[in-house]
Amino acid sequence: MSTPTRNKVIYDTDPGVDDAMALYYALAHPAIDLVGITTTFGNVTVEQAATNALYLTALAGRNIPVTRGVATPWVKSPEAPPAHIHGADGLGNLGARRKVDAVLDPRSSAQFIVDMARAHPGEITLVAVGPLGNLSLALQMEPQLPNLVREVIVMGGTVMEPGNVSPVAEANIWNDPHAADRVFTAGWKITMVGLDVTHRVVVLLSLFRQIADRHQHPATDALHHAVDFYARFYSGLYQHIAATPGCFAHDLLAFLFLTHPALFEIETKAVRVATEGFAQGQTIMNRRDFIDYPHPGWGKGQPRTQVCLKVDAQACVRVFEETLMGDWLRPLTND
Ligand code: BDR
Ligand code: CA
């Protein structure tokens, strides 16, 4: 059997329960070569995000560089992390953790992104599933970044679907709208995997039980524990989820787009982010891009984003299940 071409990926993340699901999919999938994890504030503080990234990778028996990134939004005031959704520790309140002696890479997340893009021009894919401050800072540090990275896939935003932190805003974009607008207008190949598709895909808690039973491993036990907590939040919010406990797998879909783009329908249009006022954090897609609107930021030359608008939800769940059920786990480093 031929080995698939492996994509060198930097995973920019704020783990976070769905971030953890996505991380384990990335580690399990043979087409993904995870070369670094850059963390940011968001679901938890950036310190906790870095701790969680180190812990999750060590639990899975991997040693991948992890960096600490931005701790606050670019301009707006920071908000308290959503402990009621992801737990105070970001992983559903795991309780006592095993001892792992993985250590942080000393570089900032932005510096790591810049260094890797320069070292591997045209090869790095950035999969970003938290607020976008690290990418925004990296763009400031290296203006050539859009020409150095292969592509960017963002979990964030929404066009047709209502927001999840305001009537129009999705959480990652809401948490740093100024950074997000900079990222959507940088002129690189970029895809937005937002609530239009992530709210179509529900993963059941029972699947995580099956995965944990199959592996009997601390990594999949921790993931099941975290999803159990996270699913309670979604069950309290949506009747269709309460009936059969489960949750949205938001960040996972960014990796599914990378490995299985044919499962998504996209439109390629300019996207801008409202940075202030009632619409703060709204991702606005120019759906009539044949018009050269005479307003700053909406002219015809505006950089474009591939926006995911539809998804084959059943196929996404199937791919996730097949991938996580495979032989991807290694013994815990340091057990
Ligand atoms: C996004 O917000 C975070 O809570 C999740 O991890 C995901 O990245 C969904 O809106
Ligand atoms: Ca996230």
mmCIF file of C-alpha atoms and ligand atoms in Angstrom:
data_model
loop_
_atom_site.group_PDB
_atom_site.id
_atom_site.type_symbol
_atom_site.label_atom_id
_atom_site.label_comp_id
_atom_site.label_asym_id
_atom_site.label_seq_id
_atom_site.Cartn_x
_atom_site.Cartn_y
_atom_site.Cartn_z
ATOM 1 C CA MET A 1 0.000 0.000 0.000
ATOM 2 C CA SER A 2 1.409 3.450 -0.891
ATOM 3 C CA THR A 3 1.990 5.970 1.905
ATOM 4 C CA PRO A 4 -0.103 9.136 1.412
ATOM 5 C CA THR A 5 1.697 12.459 0.960
ATOM 6 C CA ARG A 6 2.005 13.872 4.442
ATOM 7 C CA ASN A 7 1.072 17.501 5.097
ATOM 8 C CA LYS A 8 3.382 19.347 7.469
ATOM 9 C CA VAL A 9 0.950 21.002 9.875
ATOM 10 C CA ILE A 10 1.309 23.546 12.656
ATOM 11 C CA TYR A 11 -1.744 23.319 14.894
ATOM 12 C CA ASP A 12 -2.652 26.667 16.496
ATOM 13 C CA THR A 13 -5.000 25.844 19.354
ATOM 14 C CA ASP A 14 -6.545 26.646 22.753
ATOM 15 C CA PRO A 15 -7.299 23.176 24.154
ATOM 16 C CA GLY A 16 -10.276 22.932 24.849
ATOM 17 C CA VAL A 17 -12.256 19.712 24.434
ATOM 18 C CA ASP A 18 -12.972 19.878 20.691
ATOM 19 C CA ASP A 19 -9.355 21.025 20.241
ATOM 20 C CA ALA A 20 -8.301 17.780 21.959
ATOM 21 C CA MET A 21 -10.528 15.701 19.664
ATOM 22 C CA ALA A 22 -8.983 17.421 16.683
ATOM 23 C CA LEU A 23 -5.465 16.926 18.024
ATOM 24 C CA TYR A 24 -5.985 13.191 18.368
ATOM 25 C CA TYR A 25 -7.438 12.988 14.873
ATOM 26 C CA ALA A 26 -4.325 14.783 13.580
ATOM 27 C CA LEU A 27 -2.042 12.378 15.438
ATOM 28 C CA ALA A 28 -4.002 9.397 14.197
ATOM 29 C CA HIS A 29 -4.282 10.349 10.526
ATOM 30 C CA PRO A 30 -1.482 9.117 8.253
ATOM 31 C CA ALA A 31 -1.702 12.128 5.908
ATOM 32 C CA ILE A 32 -0.896 14.592 8.706
ATOM 33 C CA ASP A 33 2.637 15.280 9.900
ATOM 34 C CA LEU A 34 2.137 17.435 12.995
ATOM 35 C CA VAL A 35 5.352 19.455 13.237
ATOM 36 C CA GLY A 36 4.327 21.805 16.040
ATOM 37 C CA ILE A 37 1.546 22.963 18.310
ATOM 38 C CA THR A 38 1.254 26.689 18.946
ATOM 39 C CA THR A 39 -1.067 27.662 21.759
ATOM 40 C CA THR A 40 -3.168 30.725 22.461
ATOM 41 C CA PHE A 41 -5.626 31.989 25.065
ATOM 42 C CA GLY A 42 -9.289 31.226 24.336
ATOM 43 C CA ASN A 43 -11.041 28.281 25.956
ATOM 44 C CA VAL A 44 -8.486 28.617 28.786
ATOM 45 C CA THR A 45 -5.560 30.908 29.598
ATOM 46 C CA VAL A 46 -2.575 30.491 27.317
ATOM 47 C CA GLU A 47 -0.610 28.904 30.183
ATOM 48 C CA GLN A 48 -3.298 26.261 30.611
ATOM 49 C CA ALA A 49 -3.557 25.794 26.839
ATOM 50 C CA ALA A 50 0.176 25.074 26.645
ATOM 51 C CA THR A 51 -0.015 22.730 29.648
ATOM 52 C CA ASN A 52 -2.901 20.863 28.022
ATOM 53 C CA ALA A 53 -1.149 20.569 24.655
ATOM 54 C CA LEU A 54 1.947 19.127 26.326
ATOM 55 C CA TYR A 55 -0.137 16.781 28.407
ATOM 56 C CA LEU A 56 -2.315 15.490 25.563
ATOM 57 C CA THR A 57 0.644 14.828 23.280
ATOM 58 C CA ALA A 58 2.635 13.097 26.050
ATOM 59 C CA LEU A 59 -0.408 10.969 26.958
ATOM 60 C CA ALA A 60 -0.581 9.836 23.335
ATOM 61 C CA GLY A 61 3.116 8.939 23.456
ATOM 62 C CA ARG A 62 4.269 11.777 21.177
ATOM 63 C CA ASN A 63 6.935 14.373 21.547
ATOM 64 C CA ILE A 64 5.978 17.381 19.404
ATOM 65 C CA PRO A 65 7.200 20.966 19.936
ATOM 66 C CA VAL A 66 4.652 23.031 21.866
ATOM 67 C CA THR A 67 4.910 26.812 22.250
ATOM 68 C CA ARG A 68 3.084 29.403 24.337
ATOM 69 C CA GLY A 69 1.528 32.279 22.395
ATOM 70 C CA VAL A 70 -0.541 35.392 22.881
ATOM 71 C CA ALA A 71 -2.322 35.774 26.206
ATOM 72 C CA THR A 72 -4.836 38.475 25.304
ATOM 73 C CA PRO A 73 -6.685 39.895 22.284
ATOM 74 C CA TRP A 74 -4.956 42.352 19.956
ATOM 75 C CA VAL A 75 -7.189 45.344 20.878
ATOM 76 C CA LYS A 76 -10.355 44.456 22.821
ATOM 77 C CA SER A 77 -10.445 43.616 26.521
ATOM 78 C CA PRO A 78 -9.970 39.955 27.428
ATOM 79 C CA GLU A 79 -12.889 37.922 28.746
ATOM 80 C CA ALA A 80 -12.970 35.107 31.309
ATOM 81 C CA PRO A 81 -12.479 31.631 29.750
ATOM 82 C CA PRO A 82 -15.699 29.590 29.338
ATOM 83 C CA ALA A 83 -15.146 27.099 32.190
ATOM 84 C CA HIS A 84 -18.796 26.016 31.980
ATOM 85 C CA ILE A 85 -18.188 24.649 28.465
ATOM 86 C CA HIS A 86 -14.686 23.138 28.593
ATOM 87 C CA GLY A 87 -14.109 22.870 32.359
ATOM 88 C CA ALA A 88 -11.840 25.060 34.468
ATOM 89 C CA ASP A 89 -8.825 23.131 33.122
ATOM 90 C CA GLY A 90 -10.084 23.066 29.531
ATOM 91 C CA LEU A 91 -10.377 19.282 29.525
ATOM 92 C CA GLY A 92 -13.584 18.748 31.476
ATOM 93 C CA ASN A 93 -11.842 18.973 34.885
ATOM 94 C CA LEU A 94 -9.625 15.925 34.556
ATOM 95 C CA GLY A 95 -8.622 15.938 38.230
ATOM 96 C CA ALA A 96 -5.252 14.458 39.159
ATOM 97 C CA ARG A 97 -3.044 14.235 36.087
ATOM 98 C CA ARG A 98 -0.307 11.748 35.375
ATOM 99 C CA LYS A 99 3.214 13.028 35.604
ATOM 100 C CA VAL A 100 4.697 13.826 32.201
ATOM 101 C CA ASP A 101 7.993 15.616 31.770
ATOM 102 C CA ALA A 102 7.427 17.218 28.392
ATOM 103 C CA VAL A 103 8.708 20.820 28.277
ATOM 104 C CA LEU A 104 7.735 23.863 26.246
ATOM 105 C CA ASP A 105 9.735 25.055 23.261
ATOM 106 C CA PRO A 106 11.062 28.436 24.499
ATOM 107 C CA ARG A 107 9.972 30.391 21.403
ATOM 108 C CA SER A 108 6.731 32.323 21.212
ATOM 109 C CA SER A 109 4.041 30.760 19.052
ATOM 110 C CA ALA A 110 4.395 33.518 16.441
ATOM 111 C CA GLN A 111 8.179 33.084 16.319
ATOM 112 C CA PHE A 112 7.781 29.332 15.886
ATOM 113 C CA ILE A 113 5.357 29.830 12.973
ATOM 114 C CA VAL A 114 7.755 32.260 11.295
ATOM 115 C CA ASP A 115 10.792 30.007 11.847
ATOM 116 C CA MET A 116 9.044 26.941 10.459
ATOM 117 C CA ALA A 117 7.631 28.789 7.453
ATOM 118 C CA ARG A 118 11.095 30.115 6.603
ATOM 119 C CA ALA A 119 12.680 26.695 7.090
ATOM 120 C CA HIS A 120 10.059 24.896 4.932
ATOM 121 C CA PRO A 121 8.876 27.441 2.349
ATOM 122 C CA GLY A 122 5.620 26.406 0.663
ATOM 123 C CA GLU A 123 5.204 23.308 2.837
ATOM 124 C CA ILE A 124 3.523 24.358 6.068
ATOM 125 C CA THR A 125 -0.240 24.268 6.569
ATOM 126 C CA LEU A 126 -1.520 26.286 9.514
ATOM 127 C CA VAL A 127 -4.623 24.779 11.086
ATOM 128 C CA ALA A 128 -5.880 27.473 13.465
ATOM 129 C CA VAL A 129 -8.747 26.684 15.824
ATOM 130 C CA GLY A 130 -8.589 29.410 18.465
ATOM 131 C CA PRO A 131 -8.506 33.214 18.465
ATOM 132 C CA LEU A 132 -6.124 34.321 15.717
ATOM 133 C CA GLY A 133 -3.588 36.463 17.608
ATOM 134 C CA ASN A 134 -0.619 34.169 16.952
ATOM 135 C CA LEU A 135 -1.171 34.234 13.204
ATOM 136 C CA SER A 136 -1.708 37.970 13.252
ATOM 137 C CA LEU A 137 1.532 38.504 15.183
ATOM 138 C CA ALA A 138 3.429 36.174 12.863
ATOM 139 C CA LEU A 139 2.180 38.223 9.893
ATOM 140 C CA GLN A 140 3.529 41.336 11.547
ATOM 141 C CA MET A 141 6.901 39.693 12.221
ATOM 142 C CA GLU A 142 7.262 38.294 8.688
ATOM 143 C CA PRO A 143 5.319 40.191 6.013
ATOM 144 C CA GLN A 144 6.282 37.474 3.494
ATOM 145 C CA LEU A 145 4.459 34.839 5.540
ATOM 146 C CA PRO A 146 1.553 34.551 3.051
ATOM 147 C CA ASN A 147 4.082 33.496 0.399
ATOM 148 C CA LEU A 148 5.922 31.119 2.718
ATOM 149 C CA VAL A 149 3.057 28.993 4.038
ATOM 150 C CA ARG A 150 1.159 26.537 1.905
ATOM 151 C CA GLU A 151 -2.301 27.287 3.240
ATOM 152 C CA VAL A 152 -4.289 28.306 6.297
ATOM 153 C CA ILE A 153 -7.397 26.535 7.570
ATOM 154 C CA VAL A 154 -9.335 28.390 10.255
ATOM 155 C CA MET A 155 -12.082 27.019 12.457
ATOM 156 C CA GLY A 156 -14.053 30.153 13.111
ATOM 157 C CA GLY A 157 -16.737 32.490 11.888
ATOM 158 C CA THR A 158 -20.136 31.933 10.357
ATOM 159 C CA VAL A 159 -22.098 33.276 7.395
ATOM 160 C CA MET A 160 -25.648 31.843 7.320
ATOM 161 C CA GLU A 161 -25.773 30.096 10.711
ATOM 162 C CA PRO A 162 -26.385 32.253 13.825
ATOM 163 C CA GLY A 163 -23.377 32.954 16.035
ATOM 164 C CA ASN A 164 -22.604 31.089 19.240
ATOM 165 C CA VAL A 165 -21.469 34.001 21.426
ATOM 166 C CA SER A 166 -23.697 36.725 19.962
ATOM 167 C CA PRO A 167 -26.454 36.606 17.353
ATOM 168 C CA VAL A 168 -23.784 36.958 14.658
ATOM 169 C CA ALA A 169 -20.366 36.068 16.112
ATOM 170 C CA GLU A 170 -18.551 32.779 16.523
ATOM 171 C CA ALA A 171 -16.336 32.461 19.626
ATOM 172 C CA ASN A 172 -12.859 32.333 18.061
ATOM 173 C CA ILE A 173 -13.475 35.408 15.917
ATOM 174 C CA TRP A 174 -15.290 37.220 18.740
ATOM 175 C CA ASN A 175 -12.301 36.669 21.040
ATOM 176 C CA ASP A 176 -9.967 38.635 18.762
ATOM 177 C CA PRO A 177 -11.808 40.280 15.862
ATOM 178 C CA HIS A 178 -8.931 42.593 14.944
ATOM 179 C CA ALA A 179 -6.522 39.675 14.590
ATOM 180 C CA ALA A 180 -9.104 37.744 12.588
ATOM 181 C CA ASP A 181 -9.681 40.559 10.102
ATOM 182 C CA ARG A 182 -5.952 40.792 9.573
ATOM 183 C CA VAL A 183 -5.738 37.040 8.932
ATOM 184 C CA PHE A 184 -8.654 37.037 6.447
ATOM 185 C CA THR A 185 -7.135 39.912 4.479
ATOM 186 C CA ALA A 186 -3.487 38.767 4.428
ATOM 187 C CA GLY A 187 -3.636 37.394 0.891
ATOM 188 C CA TRP A 188 -2.778 33.756 1.539
ATOM 189 C CA LYS A 189 -4.702 30.658 0.599
ATOM 190 C CA ILE A 190 -7.201 30.484 3.433
ATOM 191 C CA THR A 191 -10.279 28.404 4.232
ATOM 192 C CA MET A 192 -12.918 29.262 6.809
ATOM 193 C CA VAL A 193 -14.504 26.255 8.497
ATOM 194 C CA GLY A 194 -17.211 27.944 10.525
ATOM 195 C CA LEU A 195 -20.494 27.230 12.264
ATOM 196 C CA ASP A 196 -22.222 26.828 8.873
ATOM 197 C CA VAL A 197 -20.628 23.388 8.790
ATOM 198 C CA THR A 198 -19.584 22.648 12.378
ATOM 199 C CA HIS A 199 -23.183 22.961 13.602
ATOM 200 C CA ARG A 200 -24.195 20.231 11.164
ATOM 201 C CA VAL A 201 -21.884 17.586 12.673
ATOM 202 C CA VAL A 202 -22.778 16.046 16.034
ATOM 203 C CA VAL A 203 -20.462 13.420 17.487
ATOM 204 C CA LEU A 204 -22.006 11.139 20.072
ATOM 205 C CA LEU A 205 -20.532 10.581 23.512
ATOM 206 C CA SER A 206 -21.039 6.841 22.961
ATOM 207 C CA LEU A 207 -18.466 6.943 20.137
ATOM 208 C CA PHE A 208 -15.828 8.229 22.569
ATOM 209 C CA ARG A 209 -16.759 5.387 24.939
ATOM 210 C CA GLN A 210 -16.188 2.901 22.092
ATOM 211 C CA ILE A 211 -12.852 4.505 21.231
ATOM 212 C CA ALA A 212 -11.754 4.364 24.890
ATOM 213 C CA ASP A 213 -12.880 0.733 25.201
ATOM 214 C CA ARG A 214 -11.016 -0.208 22.028
ATOM 215 C CA HIS A 215 -7.698 1.330 23.125
ATOM 216 C CA GLN A 216 -7.740 1.015 26.939
ATOM 217 C CA HIS A 217 -5.249 3.873 26.954
ATOM 218 C CA PRO A 218 -4.921 6.984 29.199
ATOM 219 C CA ALA A 219 -5.149 9.302 26.182
ATOM 220 C CA THR A 220 -8.520 8.027 25.004
ATOM 221 C CA ASP A 221 -9.748 7.766 28.625
ATOM 222 C CA ALA A 222 -8.914 11.458 29.098
ATOM 223 C CA LEU A 223 -10.651 12.341 25.838
ATOM 224 C CA HIS A 224 -13.783 10.444 26.861
ATOM 225 C CA HIS A 225 -13.799 12.203 30.239
ATOM 226 C CA ALA A 226 -13.440 15.624 28.567
ATOM 227 C CA VAL A 227 -16.182 14.954 26.009
ATOM 228 C CA ASP A 228 -18.522 13.737 28.752
ATOM 229 C CA PHE A 229 -18.237 17.171 30.408
ATOM 230 C CA TYR A 230 -18.497 19.090 27.122
ATOM 231 C CA ALA A 231 -21.544 17.077 25.964
ATOM 232 C CA ARG A 232 -23.449 18.184 29.063
ATOM 233 C CA PHE A 233 -23.149 21.782 27.936
ATOM 234 C CA TYR A 234 -24.543 20.983 24.478
ATOM 235 C CA SER A 235 -27.271 18.728 25.867
ATOM 236 C CA GLY A 236 -28.452 21.627 28.026
ATOM 237 C CA LEU A 237 -28.612 23.869 24.974
ATOM 238 C CA TYR A 238 -30.084 21.755 22.184
ATOM 239 C CA GLN A 239 -32.967 19.269 22.346
ATOM 240 C CA HIS A 240 -31.678 17.193 19.440
ATOM 241 C CA ILE A 241 -28.398 16.669 21.312
ATOM 242 C CA ALA A 242 -30.020 16.049 24.723
ATOM 243 C CA ALA A 243 -31.908 13.074 23.269
ATOM 244 C CA THR A 244 -28.637 11.257 22.479
ATOM 245 C CA PRO A 245 -25.727 12.886 24.383
ATOM 246 C CA GLY A 246 -23.059 14.306 22.152
ATOM 247 C CA CYS A 247 -21.562 17.586 21.017
ATOM 248 C CA PHE A 248 -20.341 19.630 18.096
ATOM 249 C CA ALA A 249 -16.806 18.744 17.071
ATOM 250 C CA HIS A 250 -15.934 22.238 15.772
ATOM 251 C CA ASP A 251 -12.127 22.102 15.572
ATOM 252 C CA LEU A 252 -12.056 18.571 14.206
ATOM 253 C CA LEU A 253 -13.696 19.828 11.028
ATOM 254 C CA ALA A 254 -10.682 21.990 10.189
ATOM 255 C CA PHE A 255 -8.572 18.818 9.975
ATOM 256 C CA LEU A 256 -11.326 16.954 8.143
ATOM 257 C CA PHE A 257 -11.256 19.713 5.546
ATOM 258 C CA LEU A 258 -7.510 19.172 5.179
ATOM 259 C CA THR A 259 -7.738 15.399 4.775
ATOM 260 C CA HIS A 260 -11.140 15.171 3.029
ATOM 261 C CA PRO A 261 -11.952 18.456 1.237
ATOM 262 C CA ALA A 262 -14.460 16.697 -1.019
ATOM 263 C CA LEU A 263 -16.804 16.364 1.971
ATOM 264 C CA PHE A 264 -17.311 20.149 1.969
ATOM 265 C CA GLU A 265 -19.005 22.641 -0.376
ATOM 266 C CA ILE A 266 -17.248 25.981 -0.524
ATOM 267 C CA GLU A 267 -17.691 29.455 -1.987
ATOM 268 C CA THR A 268 -14.630 31.600 -2.539
ATOM 269 C CA LYS A 269 -15.387 35.218 -1.641
ATOM 270 C CA ALA A 270 -13.930 38.106 0.331
ATOM 271 C CA VAL A 271 -14.490 37.852 4.101
ATOM 272 C CA ARG A 272 -14.118 40.749 6.522
ATOM 273 C CA VAL A 273 -14.633 40.878 10.268
ATOM 274 C CA ALA A 274 -16.630 43.535 12.109
ATOM 275 C CA THR A 275 -14.287 44.745 14.821
ATOM 276 C CA GLU A 276 -16.559 47.029 16.861
ATOM 277 C CA GLY A 277 -20.173 47.541 17.921
ATOM 278 C CA PHE A 278 -23.161 45.182 17.993
ATOM 279 C CA ALA A 279 -21.796 43.127 15.116
ATOM 280 C CA GLN A 280 -18.364 42.702 16.698
ATOM 281 C CA GLY A 281 -16.863 39.398 15.609
ATOM 282 C CA GLN A 282 -19.244 38.901 12.683
ATOM 283 C CA THR A 283 -17.609 37.385 9.607
ATOM 284 C CA ILE A 284 -19.127 39.120 6.611
ATOM 285 C CA MET A 285 -18.817 37.373 3.253
ATOM 286 C CA ASN A 286 -19.229 39.458 0.113
ATOM 287 C CA ARG A 287 -21.774 37.289 -1.666
ATOM 288 C CA ARG A 288 -22.126 39.734 -4.575
ATOM 289 C CA ASP A 289 -18.511 40.016 -5.518
ATOM 290 C CA PHE A 290 -19.354 40.997 -9.096
ATOM 291 C CA ILE A 291 -20.033 44.474 -7.681
ATOM 292 C CA ASP A 292 -17.032 46.734 -7.126
ATOM 293 C CA TYR A 293 -18.360 48.400 -3.976
ATOM 294 C CA PRO A 294 -16.793 51.847 -3.643
ATOM 295 C CA HIS A 295 -15.999 51.401 0.066
ATOM 296 C CA PRO A 296 -12.599 50.835 1.651
ATOM 297 C CA GLY A 297 -12.065 47.111 2.159
ATOM 298 C CA TRP A 298 -14.837 45.931 -0.202
ATOM 299 C CA GLY A 299 -13.338 46.616 -3.644
ATOM 300 C CA LYS A 300 -12.927 43.875 -6.234
ATOM 301 C CA GLY A 301 -9.250 43.316 -5.452
ATOM 302 C CA GLN A 302 -9.959 42.146 -1.906
ATOM 303 C CA PRO A 303 -8.222 38.848 -0.934
ATOM 304 C CA ARG A 304 -10.583 35.881 -0.917
ATOM 305 C CA THR A 305 -11.385 33.108 1.489
ATOM 306 C CA GLN A 306 -12.717 29.639 0.730
ATOM 307 C CA VAL A 307 -15.804 29.545 2.934
ATOM 308 C CA CYS A 308 -17.253 26.144 3.836
ATOM 309 C CA LEU A 309 -21.039 26.310 3.589
ATOM 310 C CA LYS A 310 -22.111 22.670 3.445
ATOM 311 C CA VAL A 311 -20.730 19.382 4.690
ATOM 312 C CA ASP A 312 -21.426 15.669 4.486
ATOM 313 C CA ALA A 313 -21.907 15.201 8.219
ATOM 314 C CA GLN A 314 -22.292 11.416 8.224
ATOM 315 C CA ALA A 315 -19.116 10.954 6.229
ATOM 316 C CA CYS A 316 -17.221 13.242 8.627
ATOM 317 C CA VAL A 317 -18.259 11.147 11.623
ATOM 318 C CA ARG A 318 -17.385 7.942 9.759
ATOM 319 C CA VAL A 319 -13.900 9.182 8.870
ATOM 320 C CA PHE A 320 -13.288 10.321 12.442
ATOM 321 C CA GLU A 321 -14.426 6.978 13.842
ATOM 322 C CA GLU A 322 -12.328 4.904 11.409
ATOM 323 C CA THR A 323 -9.264 7.042 12.077
ATOM 324 C CA LEU A 324 -9.495 7.013 15.881
ATOM 325 C CA MET A 325 -10.234 3.271 15.930
ATOM 326 C CA GLY A 326 -6.950 2.545 14.113
ATOM 327 C CA ASP A 327 -3.575 1.748 15.685
ATOM 328 C CA TRP A 328 -2.246 5.235 16.327
ATOM 329 C CA LEU A 329 -1.486 5.361 20.036
ATOM 330 C CA ARG A 330 1.924 4.763 21.536
ATOM 331 C CA PRO A 331 2.754 3.993 25.153
ATOM 332 C CA LEU A 332 2.617 7.037 27.402
ATOM 333 C CA THR A 333 5.979 8.794 27.343
ATOM 334 C CA ASN A 334 7.394 8.756 30.816
ATOM 335 C CA ASP A 335 4.966 6.219 32.394
HETATM 336 C C1 BDR B 1 -14.766 27.359 18.790
HETATM 337 O O1 BDR B 1 -14.723 28.010 20.050
HETATM 338 C C2 BDR B 1 -14.072 27.187 20.998
HETATM 339 O O2 BDR B 1 -14.827 27.143 22.168
HETATM 340 C C3 BDR B 1 -13.936 25.824 20.372
HETATM 341 O O3 BDR B 1 -12.758 25.175 20.786
HETATM 342 C C4 BDR B 1 -13.919 26.120 18.903
HETATM 343 O O4 BDR B 1 -12.607 26.416 18.472
HETATM 344 C C5 BDR B 1 -16.219 27.094 18.420
HETATM 345 O O5 BDR B 1 -16.919 28.289 18.331
HETATM 346 CA CA CA B 2 -10.657 25.835 19.827
#
